[in-house]
Coordinates of C-alpha atoms and ligand atoms in Angstrom, one line a residue:
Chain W
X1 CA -36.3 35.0 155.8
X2 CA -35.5 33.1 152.7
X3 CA -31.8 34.2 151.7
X4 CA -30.6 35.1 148.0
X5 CA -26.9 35.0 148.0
X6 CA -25.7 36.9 151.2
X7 CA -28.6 39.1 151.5
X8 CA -32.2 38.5 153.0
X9 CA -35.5 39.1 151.2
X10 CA -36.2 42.6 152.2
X11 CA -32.9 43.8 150.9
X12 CA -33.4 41.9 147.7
X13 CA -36.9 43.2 147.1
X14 CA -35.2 46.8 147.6
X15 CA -32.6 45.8 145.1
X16 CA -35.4 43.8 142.5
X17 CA -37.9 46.8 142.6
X18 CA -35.8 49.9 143.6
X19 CA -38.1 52.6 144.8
X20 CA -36.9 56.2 143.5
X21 CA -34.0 54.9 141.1
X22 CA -33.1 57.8 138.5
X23 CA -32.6 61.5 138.5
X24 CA -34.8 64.3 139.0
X25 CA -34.8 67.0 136.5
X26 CA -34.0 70.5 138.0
X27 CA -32.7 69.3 141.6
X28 CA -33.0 71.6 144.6
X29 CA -29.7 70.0 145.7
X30 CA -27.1 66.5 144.3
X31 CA -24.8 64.4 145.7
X32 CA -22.2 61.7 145.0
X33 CA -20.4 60.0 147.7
X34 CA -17.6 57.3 146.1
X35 CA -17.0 54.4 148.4
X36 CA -13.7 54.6 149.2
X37 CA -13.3 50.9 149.6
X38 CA -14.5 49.3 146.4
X39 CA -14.5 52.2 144.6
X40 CA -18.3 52.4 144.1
X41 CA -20.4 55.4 143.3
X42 CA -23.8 56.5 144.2
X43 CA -25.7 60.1 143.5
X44 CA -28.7 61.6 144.8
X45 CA -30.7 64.1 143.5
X46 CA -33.5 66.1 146.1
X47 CA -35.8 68.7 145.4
X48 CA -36.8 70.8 148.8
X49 CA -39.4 72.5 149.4
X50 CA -40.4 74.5 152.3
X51 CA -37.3 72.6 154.0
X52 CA -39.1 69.4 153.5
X53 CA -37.5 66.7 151.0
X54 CA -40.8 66.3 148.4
X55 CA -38.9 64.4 146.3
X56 CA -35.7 62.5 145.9
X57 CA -34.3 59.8 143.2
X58 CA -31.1 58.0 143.3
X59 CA -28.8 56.3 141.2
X60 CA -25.9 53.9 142.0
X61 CA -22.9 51.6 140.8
X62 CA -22.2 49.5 142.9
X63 CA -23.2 46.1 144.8
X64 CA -26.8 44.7 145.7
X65 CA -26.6 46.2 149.3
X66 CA -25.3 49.9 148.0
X67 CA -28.9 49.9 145.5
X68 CA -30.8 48.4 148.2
X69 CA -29.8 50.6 151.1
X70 CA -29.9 53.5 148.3
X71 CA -33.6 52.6 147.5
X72 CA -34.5 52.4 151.2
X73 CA -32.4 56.1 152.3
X74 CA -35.0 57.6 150.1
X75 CA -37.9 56.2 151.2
X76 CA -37.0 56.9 154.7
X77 CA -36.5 60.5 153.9
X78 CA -38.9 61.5 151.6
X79 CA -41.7 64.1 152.7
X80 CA -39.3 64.5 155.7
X81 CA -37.9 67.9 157.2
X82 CA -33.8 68.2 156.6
X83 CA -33.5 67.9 159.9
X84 CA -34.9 64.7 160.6
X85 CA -33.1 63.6 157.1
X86 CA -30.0 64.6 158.7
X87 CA -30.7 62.5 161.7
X88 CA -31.2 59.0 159.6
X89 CA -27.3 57.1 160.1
X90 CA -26.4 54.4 157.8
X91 CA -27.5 51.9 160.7
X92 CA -30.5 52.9 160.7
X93 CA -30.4 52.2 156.8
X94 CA -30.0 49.1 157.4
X95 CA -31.6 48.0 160.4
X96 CA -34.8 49.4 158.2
X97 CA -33.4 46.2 155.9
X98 CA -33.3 43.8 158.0
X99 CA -30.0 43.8 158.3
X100 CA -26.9 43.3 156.0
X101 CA -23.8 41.3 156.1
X102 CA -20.8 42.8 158.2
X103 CA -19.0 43.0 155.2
X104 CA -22.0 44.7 153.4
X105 CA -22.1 47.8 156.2
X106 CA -19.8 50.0 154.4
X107 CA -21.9 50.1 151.4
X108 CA -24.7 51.8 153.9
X109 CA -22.7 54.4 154.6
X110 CA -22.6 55.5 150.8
X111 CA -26.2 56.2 150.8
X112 CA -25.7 58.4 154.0
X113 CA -22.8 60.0 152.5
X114 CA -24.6 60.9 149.3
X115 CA -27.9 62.2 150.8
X116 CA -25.7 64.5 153.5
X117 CA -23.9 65.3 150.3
X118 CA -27.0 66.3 148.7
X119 CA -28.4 68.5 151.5
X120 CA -25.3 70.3 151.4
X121 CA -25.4 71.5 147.7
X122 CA -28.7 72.2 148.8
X123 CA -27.5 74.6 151.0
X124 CA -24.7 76.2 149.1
X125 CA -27.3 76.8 146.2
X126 CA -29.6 79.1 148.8
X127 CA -26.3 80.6 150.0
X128 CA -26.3 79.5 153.2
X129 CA -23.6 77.2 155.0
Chain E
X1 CA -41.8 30.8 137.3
X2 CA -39.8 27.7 137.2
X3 CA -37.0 27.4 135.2
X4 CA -34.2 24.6 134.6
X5 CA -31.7 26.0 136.7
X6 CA -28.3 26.7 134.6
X7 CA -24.9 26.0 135.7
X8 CA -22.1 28.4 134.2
X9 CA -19.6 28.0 137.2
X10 CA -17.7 25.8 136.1
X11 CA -14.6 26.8 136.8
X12 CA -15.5 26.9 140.3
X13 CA -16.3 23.1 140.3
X14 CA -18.1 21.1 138.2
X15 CA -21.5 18.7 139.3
X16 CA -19.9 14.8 140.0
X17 CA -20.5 12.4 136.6
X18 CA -22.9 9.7 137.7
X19 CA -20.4 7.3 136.0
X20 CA -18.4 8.9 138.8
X21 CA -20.3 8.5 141.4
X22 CA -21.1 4.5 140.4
X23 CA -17.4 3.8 140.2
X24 CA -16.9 5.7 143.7
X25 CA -20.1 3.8 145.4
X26 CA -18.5 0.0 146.4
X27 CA -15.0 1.4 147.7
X28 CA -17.9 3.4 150.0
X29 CA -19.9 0.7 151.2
X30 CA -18.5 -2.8 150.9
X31 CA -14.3 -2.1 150.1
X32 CA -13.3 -0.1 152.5
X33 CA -9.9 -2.2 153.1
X34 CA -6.7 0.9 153.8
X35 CA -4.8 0.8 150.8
X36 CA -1.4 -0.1 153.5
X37 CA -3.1 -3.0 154.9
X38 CA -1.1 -6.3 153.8
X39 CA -4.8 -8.8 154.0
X40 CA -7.4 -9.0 151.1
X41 CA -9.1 -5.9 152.3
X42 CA -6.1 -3.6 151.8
X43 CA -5.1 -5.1 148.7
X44 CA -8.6 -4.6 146.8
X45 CA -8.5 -1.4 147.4
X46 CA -4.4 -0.4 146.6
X47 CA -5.7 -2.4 143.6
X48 CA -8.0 0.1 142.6
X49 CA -6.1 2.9 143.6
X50 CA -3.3 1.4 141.7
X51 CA -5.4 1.3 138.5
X52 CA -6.4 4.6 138.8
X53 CA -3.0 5.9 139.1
X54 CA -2.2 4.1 136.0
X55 CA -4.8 5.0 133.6
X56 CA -4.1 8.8 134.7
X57 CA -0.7 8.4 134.4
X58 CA -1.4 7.4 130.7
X59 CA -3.8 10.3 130.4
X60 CA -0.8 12.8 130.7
X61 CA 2.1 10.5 129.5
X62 CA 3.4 10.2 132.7
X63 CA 4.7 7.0 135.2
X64 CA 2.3 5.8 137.7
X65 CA 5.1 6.2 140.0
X66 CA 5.2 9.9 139.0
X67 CA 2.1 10.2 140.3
X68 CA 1.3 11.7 144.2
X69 CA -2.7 11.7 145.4
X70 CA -3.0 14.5 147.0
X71 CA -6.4 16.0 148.6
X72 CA -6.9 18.5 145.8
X73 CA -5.5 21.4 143.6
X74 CA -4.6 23.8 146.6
X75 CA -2.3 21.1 148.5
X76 CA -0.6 20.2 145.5
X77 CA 0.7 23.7 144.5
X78 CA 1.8 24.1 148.6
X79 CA 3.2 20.5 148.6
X80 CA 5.1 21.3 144.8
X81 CA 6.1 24.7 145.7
X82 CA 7.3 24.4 149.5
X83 CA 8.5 20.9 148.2
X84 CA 10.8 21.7 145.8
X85 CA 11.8 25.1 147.4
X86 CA 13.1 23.3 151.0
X87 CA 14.9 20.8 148.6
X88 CA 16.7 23.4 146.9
X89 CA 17.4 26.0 149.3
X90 CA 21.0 25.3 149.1
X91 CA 21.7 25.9 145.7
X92 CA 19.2 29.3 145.6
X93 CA 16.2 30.9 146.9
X94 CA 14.9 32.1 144.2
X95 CA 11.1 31.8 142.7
X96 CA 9.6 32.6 139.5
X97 CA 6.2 33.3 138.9
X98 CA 3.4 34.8 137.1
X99 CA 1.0 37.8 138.2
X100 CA -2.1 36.2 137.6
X101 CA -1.5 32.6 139.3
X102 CA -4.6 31.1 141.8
X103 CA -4.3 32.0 144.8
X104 CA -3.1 28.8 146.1
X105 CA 0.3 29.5 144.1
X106 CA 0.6 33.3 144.9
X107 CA 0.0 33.0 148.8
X108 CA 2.3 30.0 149.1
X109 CA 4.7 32.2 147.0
X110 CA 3.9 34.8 149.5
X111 CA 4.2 32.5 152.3
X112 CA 8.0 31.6 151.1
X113 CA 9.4 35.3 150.8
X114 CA 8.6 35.6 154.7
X115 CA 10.7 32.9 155.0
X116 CA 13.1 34.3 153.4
X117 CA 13.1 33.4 149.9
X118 CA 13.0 36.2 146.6
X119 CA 10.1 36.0 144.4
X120 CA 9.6 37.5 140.8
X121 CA 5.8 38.4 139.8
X122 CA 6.0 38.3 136.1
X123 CA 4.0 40.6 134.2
X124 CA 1.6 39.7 131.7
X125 CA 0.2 41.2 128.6
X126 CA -3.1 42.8 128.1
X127 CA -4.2 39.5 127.0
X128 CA -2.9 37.7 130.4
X129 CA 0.4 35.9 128.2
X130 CA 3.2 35.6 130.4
X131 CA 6.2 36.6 128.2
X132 CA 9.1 33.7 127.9
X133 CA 11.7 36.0 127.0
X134 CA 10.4 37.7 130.9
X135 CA 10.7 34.2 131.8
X136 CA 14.7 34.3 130.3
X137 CA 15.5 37.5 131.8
X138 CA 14.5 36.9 135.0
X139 CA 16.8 33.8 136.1
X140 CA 19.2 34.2 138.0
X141 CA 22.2 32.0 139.5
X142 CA 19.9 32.0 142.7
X143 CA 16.9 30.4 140.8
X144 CA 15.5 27.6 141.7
X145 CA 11.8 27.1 140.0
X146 CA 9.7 28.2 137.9
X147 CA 6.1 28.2 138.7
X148 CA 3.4 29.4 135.9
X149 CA -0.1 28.4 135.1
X150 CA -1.0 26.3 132.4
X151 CA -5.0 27.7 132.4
X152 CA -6.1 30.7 133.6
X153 CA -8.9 30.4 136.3
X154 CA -10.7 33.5 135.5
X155 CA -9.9 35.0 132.2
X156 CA -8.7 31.4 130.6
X157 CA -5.5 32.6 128.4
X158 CA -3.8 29.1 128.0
X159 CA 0.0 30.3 128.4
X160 CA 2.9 29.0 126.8
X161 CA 4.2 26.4 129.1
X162 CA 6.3 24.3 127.0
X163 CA 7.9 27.1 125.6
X164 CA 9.1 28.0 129.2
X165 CA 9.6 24.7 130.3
X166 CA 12.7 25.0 127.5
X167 CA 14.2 27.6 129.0
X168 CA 13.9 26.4 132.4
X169 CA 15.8 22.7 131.4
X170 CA 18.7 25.1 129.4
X171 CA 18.7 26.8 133.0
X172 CA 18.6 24.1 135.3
X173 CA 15.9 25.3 137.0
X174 CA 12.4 23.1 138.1
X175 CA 9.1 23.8 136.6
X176 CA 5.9 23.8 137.6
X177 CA 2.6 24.2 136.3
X178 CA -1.1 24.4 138.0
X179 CA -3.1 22.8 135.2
X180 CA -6.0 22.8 137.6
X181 CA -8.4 24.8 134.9
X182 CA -7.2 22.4 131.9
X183 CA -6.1 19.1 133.2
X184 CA -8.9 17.1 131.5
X185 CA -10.3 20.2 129.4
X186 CA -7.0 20.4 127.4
X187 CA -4.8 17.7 125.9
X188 CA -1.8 17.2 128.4
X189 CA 1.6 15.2 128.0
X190 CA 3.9 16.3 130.5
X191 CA 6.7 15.8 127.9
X192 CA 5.3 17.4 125.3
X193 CA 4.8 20.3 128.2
X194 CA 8.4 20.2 129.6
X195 CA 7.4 20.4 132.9
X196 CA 8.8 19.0 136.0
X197 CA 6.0 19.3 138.8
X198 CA 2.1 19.6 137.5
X199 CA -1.0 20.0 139.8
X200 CA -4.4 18.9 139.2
X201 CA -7.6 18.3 140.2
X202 CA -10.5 16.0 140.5
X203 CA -13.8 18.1 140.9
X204 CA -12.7 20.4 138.1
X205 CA -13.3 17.2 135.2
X206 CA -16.5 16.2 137.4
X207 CA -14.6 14.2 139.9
X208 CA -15.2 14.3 143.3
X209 CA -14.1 17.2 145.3
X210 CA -11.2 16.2 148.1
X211 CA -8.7 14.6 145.4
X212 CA -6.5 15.9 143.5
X213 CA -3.0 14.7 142.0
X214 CA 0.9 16.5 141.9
X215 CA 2.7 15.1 139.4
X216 CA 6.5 14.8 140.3
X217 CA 9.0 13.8 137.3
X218 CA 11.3 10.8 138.1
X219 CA 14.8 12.7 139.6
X220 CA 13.0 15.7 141.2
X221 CA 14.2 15.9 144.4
X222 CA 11.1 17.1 146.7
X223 CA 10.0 17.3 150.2
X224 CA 7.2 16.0 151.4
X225 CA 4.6 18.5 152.8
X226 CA 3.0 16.0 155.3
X227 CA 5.2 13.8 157.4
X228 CA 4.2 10.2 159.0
X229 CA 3.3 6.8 157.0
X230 CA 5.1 5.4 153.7
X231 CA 2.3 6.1 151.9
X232 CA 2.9 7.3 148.3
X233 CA 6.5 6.5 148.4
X234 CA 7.0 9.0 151.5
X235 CA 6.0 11.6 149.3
X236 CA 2.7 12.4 151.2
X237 CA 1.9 10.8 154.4
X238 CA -1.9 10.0 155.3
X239 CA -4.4 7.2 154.5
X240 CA -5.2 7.3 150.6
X241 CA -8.4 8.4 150.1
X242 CA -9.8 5.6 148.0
X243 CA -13.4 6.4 147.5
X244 CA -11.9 9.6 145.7
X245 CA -9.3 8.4 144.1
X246 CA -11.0 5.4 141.9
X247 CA -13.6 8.8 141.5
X248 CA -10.5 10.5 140.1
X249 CA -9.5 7.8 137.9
X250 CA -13.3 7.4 136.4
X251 CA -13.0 11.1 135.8
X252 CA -10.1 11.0 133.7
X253 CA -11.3 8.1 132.0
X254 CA -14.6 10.0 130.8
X255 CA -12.3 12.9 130.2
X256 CA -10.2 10.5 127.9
X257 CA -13.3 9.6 125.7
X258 CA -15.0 13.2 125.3
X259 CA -12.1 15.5 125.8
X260 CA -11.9 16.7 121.7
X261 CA -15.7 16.8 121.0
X262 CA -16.4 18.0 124.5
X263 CA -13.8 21.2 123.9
X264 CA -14.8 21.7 120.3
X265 CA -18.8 21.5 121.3
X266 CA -18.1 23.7 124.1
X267 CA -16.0 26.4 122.7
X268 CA -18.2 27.3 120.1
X269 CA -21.1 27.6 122.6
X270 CA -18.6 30.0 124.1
X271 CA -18.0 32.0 120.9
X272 CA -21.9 31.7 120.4
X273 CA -22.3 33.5 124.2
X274 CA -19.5 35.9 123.5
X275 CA -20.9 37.1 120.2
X276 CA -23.9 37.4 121.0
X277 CA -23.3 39.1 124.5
X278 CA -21.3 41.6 122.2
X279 CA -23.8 42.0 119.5
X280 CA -26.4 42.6 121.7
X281 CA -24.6 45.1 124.8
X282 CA -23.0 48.5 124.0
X283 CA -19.9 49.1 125.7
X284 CA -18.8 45.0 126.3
X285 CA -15.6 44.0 126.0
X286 CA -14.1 40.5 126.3
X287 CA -11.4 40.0 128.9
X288 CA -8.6 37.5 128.2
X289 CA -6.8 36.2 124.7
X290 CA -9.2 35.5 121.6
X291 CA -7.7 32.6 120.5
X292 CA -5.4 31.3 123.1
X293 CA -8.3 30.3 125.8
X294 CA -9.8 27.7 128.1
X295 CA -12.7 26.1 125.8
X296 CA -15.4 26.3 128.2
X297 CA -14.3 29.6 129.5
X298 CA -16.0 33.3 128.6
X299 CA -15.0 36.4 130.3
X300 CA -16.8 40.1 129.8
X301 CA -16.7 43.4 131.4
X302 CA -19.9 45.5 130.9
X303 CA -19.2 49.1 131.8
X304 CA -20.8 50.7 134.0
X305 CA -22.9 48.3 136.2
X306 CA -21.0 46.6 138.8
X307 CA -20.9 42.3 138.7
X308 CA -22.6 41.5 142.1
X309 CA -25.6 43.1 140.6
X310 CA -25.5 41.5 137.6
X311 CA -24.5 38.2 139.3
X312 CA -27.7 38.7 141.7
X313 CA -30.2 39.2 138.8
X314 CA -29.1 36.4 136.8
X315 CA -29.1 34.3 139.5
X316 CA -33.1 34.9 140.0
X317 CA -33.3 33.8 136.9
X318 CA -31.7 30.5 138.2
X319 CA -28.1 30.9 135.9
X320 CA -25.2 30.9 137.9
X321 CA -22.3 32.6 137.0
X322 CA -18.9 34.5 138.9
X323 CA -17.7 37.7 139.0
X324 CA -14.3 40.0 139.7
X325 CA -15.8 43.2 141.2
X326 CA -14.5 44.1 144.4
X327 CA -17.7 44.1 145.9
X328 CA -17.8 40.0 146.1
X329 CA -14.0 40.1 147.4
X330 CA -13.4 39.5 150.9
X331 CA -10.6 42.2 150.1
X332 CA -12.2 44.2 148.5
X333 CA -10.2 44.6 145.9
X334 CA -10.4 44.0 142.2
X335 CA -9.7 40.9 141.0
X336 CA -5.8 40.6 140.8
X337 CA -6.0 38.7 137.5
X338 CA -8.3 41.7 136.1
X339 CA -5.6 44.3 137.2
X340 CA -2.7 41.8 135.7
X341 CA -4.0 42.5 132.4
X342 CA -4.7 46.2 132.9
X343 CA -8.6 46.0 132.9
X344 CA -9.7 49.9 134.8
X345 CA -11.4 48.7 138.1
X346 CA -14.6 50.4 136.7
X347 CA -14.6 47.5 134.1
X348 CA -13.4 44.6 136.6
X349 CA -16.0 45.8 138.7
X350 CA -18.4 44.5 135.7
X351 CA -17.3 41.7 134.9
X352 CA -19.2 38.0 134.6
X353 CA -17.5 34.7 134.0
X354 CA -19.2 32.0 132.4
X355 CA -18.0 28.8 132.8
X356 CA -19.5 25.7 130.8
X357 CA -19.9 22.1 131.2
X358 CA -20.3 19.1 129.5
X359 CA -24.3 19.3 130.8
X360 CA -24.3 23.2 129.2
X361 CA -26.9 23.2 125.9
X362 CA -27.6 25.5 123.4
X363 CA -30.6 26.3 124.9
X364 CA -29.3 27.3 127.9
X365 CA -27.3 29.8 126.1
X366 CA -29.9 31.1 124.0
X367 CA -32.0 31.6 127.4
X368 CA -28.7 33.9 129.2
X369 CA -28.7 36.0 125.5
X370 CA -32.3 36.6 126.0
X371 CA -31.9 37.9 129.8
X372 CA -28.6 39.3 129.6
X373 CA -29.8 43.2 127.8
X374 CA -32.5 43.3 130.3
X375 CA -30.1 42.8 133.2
X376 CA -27.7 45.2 132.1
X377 CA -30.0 47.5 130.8
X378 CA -31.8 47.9 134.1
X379 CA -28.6 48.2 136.5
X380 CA -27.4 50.9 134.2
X381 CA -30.8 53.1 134.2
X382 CA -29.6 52.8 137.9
X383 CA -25.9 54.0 137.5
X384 CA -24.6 57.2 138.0
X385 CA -21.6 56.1 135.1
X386 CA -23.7 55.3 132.3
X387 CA -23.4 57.9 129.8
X388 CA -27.0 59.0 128.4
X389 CA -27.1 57.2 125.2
X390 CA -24.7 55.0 125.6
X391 CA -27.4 52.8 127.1
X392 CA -28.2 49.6 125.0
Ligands
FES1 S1 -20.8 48.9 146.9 FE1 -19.0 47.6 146.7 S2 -19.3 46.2 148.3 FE2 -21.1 47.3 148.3

């Protein structure tokens, strides 16, 4: 695969045409995970229905491999139960790139953070644990 | 789409001068004599090496024999530093320094407080000026140099060398400079400059990469960094590298002859970039002094995106550019220099240097003016910082 910079082409088509970027208006659930190593941000907002994810948008600050692996946590989990949300890790994030650099896998882990983070407000909303 | 591609790195290193690479071609192919050597070989080429080391030493009003070839920027700053230190450890062990030095100064500063020697970081102000009077306060009986940049590598505040090269001759106390980013950008007189020690380098002026110079004034007592032959008056052992260093001295002669319209030309493409880049994005602000800069040098912080992104975009639109965030560090971590001059790491995180070159054109500004609002304006529709509205 034809590399731009660090990253291969899947990852930079995730980070050229971000699928899901933005915020959804009247969220079932949102979360923000900050990266404790750069100091990068990402939020994710979910709207739940039925206990199925029918929509979910995302926005980030941070490098080309926290939007990418942002873009591609959402279209992993959309129009999936929470459960099976739950079980997507930040590897398989980015194995579902391609890959990223070993440097790059702590950015994954932001999207991860952010969609658990998500769920959770979800639940607190309905009252629940 | 294809687009000429456009070169704004550089401060990184800058693309060899065909002149260059002429004047660098025979002592490749036919002259390859070693500069030692007593027969014809070895003297046609310490002939041209010899020249070389003349017409540079002119450049910056030095002595030829002032003069050590070293293999670039990096080893002269170890070879000054450790040099002078190891020479002088009997009368103190104590460095002076700035905050926002290269790397190649701060680690081999580093590298001598292991072993034992004190070193002061000098603050800087929020325009990256060391203070002299800082400078003043900080000597001690134990001091033994004095180490600050001429040109900043990243935020290009030129700072005021000469005036601490005064107070380290009142002192007694050896000064260097890394004039890596200006040696050939900048008029330099190593008088006028008051320094003792000076490093340079070759691919910064469009010389070749793998040579570079420390200038040592006549009377400074130094140790050599690498031991074995008498080359370079048993200042720097190893085989000269003559295919760079007549490179070097072809540099500096180009650099003689467009220096002034070359700095005036490109600094007011800068201002042009900077302006505009301001006019154009909300919530921009330039990093390093107004005035007192690098003329080839811009350096801006747009809040709330983060550089890699903005680095990645313009570089599929074939402009190539650096950045401070964190996220391109192998740390990490902010850039040091950005922190120095109190830049919040949400703003160091965005933050693009452009660097231009004697092969930069108006056009190619004008094209990074027209892409740059896109660029930003899309990466903040995608953060989570950017304030509704504030959004160019
Ligand atoms: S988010 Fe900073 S390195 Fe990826």
């Amino acid at each position: 695969m034809r590399q731009t910079g660090p990253y291969n082409e899947k990852v930079m088509d995730h980070f050229r045409n971000p699928r899901n970027a933005g915020e959804l208006e009247n969220p079932s659930g949102i979360g923000t995970a900050g990266n404790p190593v750069c100091g990068d941000i990402m939020e994710i907002s979910i709207r739940i229905e039925d206990e199925v994810i029918k929509d979910i948008r995302f926005r980030t600050f941070g490098c080309g491999a926290a939007i990418a692996t942002s873009s591609m946590v959402t279209e992993l989990v959309k129009n999936k139960t929470i459960d099976e949300a739950l079980a997507v890790s930040n590897r398989a994030v980015a194995e579902a790139l391609g890959g990223l650099p070993p440097v790059k896998m702590h950015c994954s882990v932001l999207a991860e953070e952010a969609l658990r983070s998500a769920i959770d407000d979800f639940r607190r909303r309905q009252g629940k644990p | 789409m294809n687009m000429k591609p456009i070169y704004l790195d550089h401060a990184a290193t800058t693309p060899t001068a065909p002149e260059v690479v002429q004047a660098m071609l025979p002592y490749l192919e036919g002259t390859y004599g070693n500069a030692s050597s007593l027969h014809s070989f070895g003297r046609e080429a310490k002939t041209a090496v010899e020249t070389a080391r003349g017409r540079i030493a002119s450049f910056m009003n030095a002595r030829p024999e002032e003069i050590v070839f070293t293999s670039g920027g990096t080893e002269s700053d170890n070879f000054i530093i450790k040099g002078i230190a190891l020479s002088r450890k009997d009368r103190g062990n104590h460095i002076i320094t700035s905050s926002i030095e290269h790397h190649a100064v701060l680690e081999t500063c580093g590298f001598l407080r292991k072993q034992g020697f004190s070193v002061s970081f000098l603050p800087v102000d929020s325009n990256g000026l060391v203070n002299p009077d800082d400078v003043k306060k900080a000597i001690t009986n134990k001091t033994i140099l004095i180490t600050v940049m001429h040109g900043n590598n990243e935020i290009g505040t030129i700072e005021p060398v000469a005036e601490i090269g005064s107070i380290a001759r009142e002192h007694g106390v050896a000064f260097h400079t890394d004039a890596v980013q200006t040696f050939g950008h900048v008029p330099i007189d190593v008088d006028e400059l008051k320094v003792d020690c000076l490093s340079a380098s070759a691919h910064k002026l469009h010389g070749p990469k793998g040579v570079g110079l420390a200038y040592i004034r006549t009377g400074t007592k130094i140790t050599p960094l690498l031991h074995g032959g008498d080359q370079e008056k048993r200042r720097r052992a190893s085989t000269l590298n003559v295919p760079g260093i007549v490179g070097f001295g072809r540099a500096v002669d180009l650099a003689g002859t467009e220096m002034h319209a070359e700095s005036s030309r490109q600094s007011a493409l800068r201002d042009r970039l900077m302006e505009g880049l301001l006019a154009e994005i909300n919530d921009t602000r330039i990093n390093g002094h107004p005035i007192r800069r690098l003329p080839n040098n811009a350096n801006l912080s747009f809040a709330f995106v983060e550089g890699e992104g903005l680095l990645l975009s313009l570089d599929m639109e074939g402009i190539a550019v650096s950045t401070g965030s964190a996220c391109t560090s192998s740390s990490l971590e902010p850039s040091h220099v950005l922190s120095a001059i109190g830049v919040p790491v949400e703003l160091a995180h965005g933050s693009l240097r452009f660097t231009l070159g004697r092969d930069t054109t108006r056009e190619d500004i004008e094209r990074v003016l027209r892409v740059m609002p896109g660029i930003v304006h899309r990466l903040r529709a995608m953060s989570p910082l950017a304030r509704k509205g504030a959004i160019s």
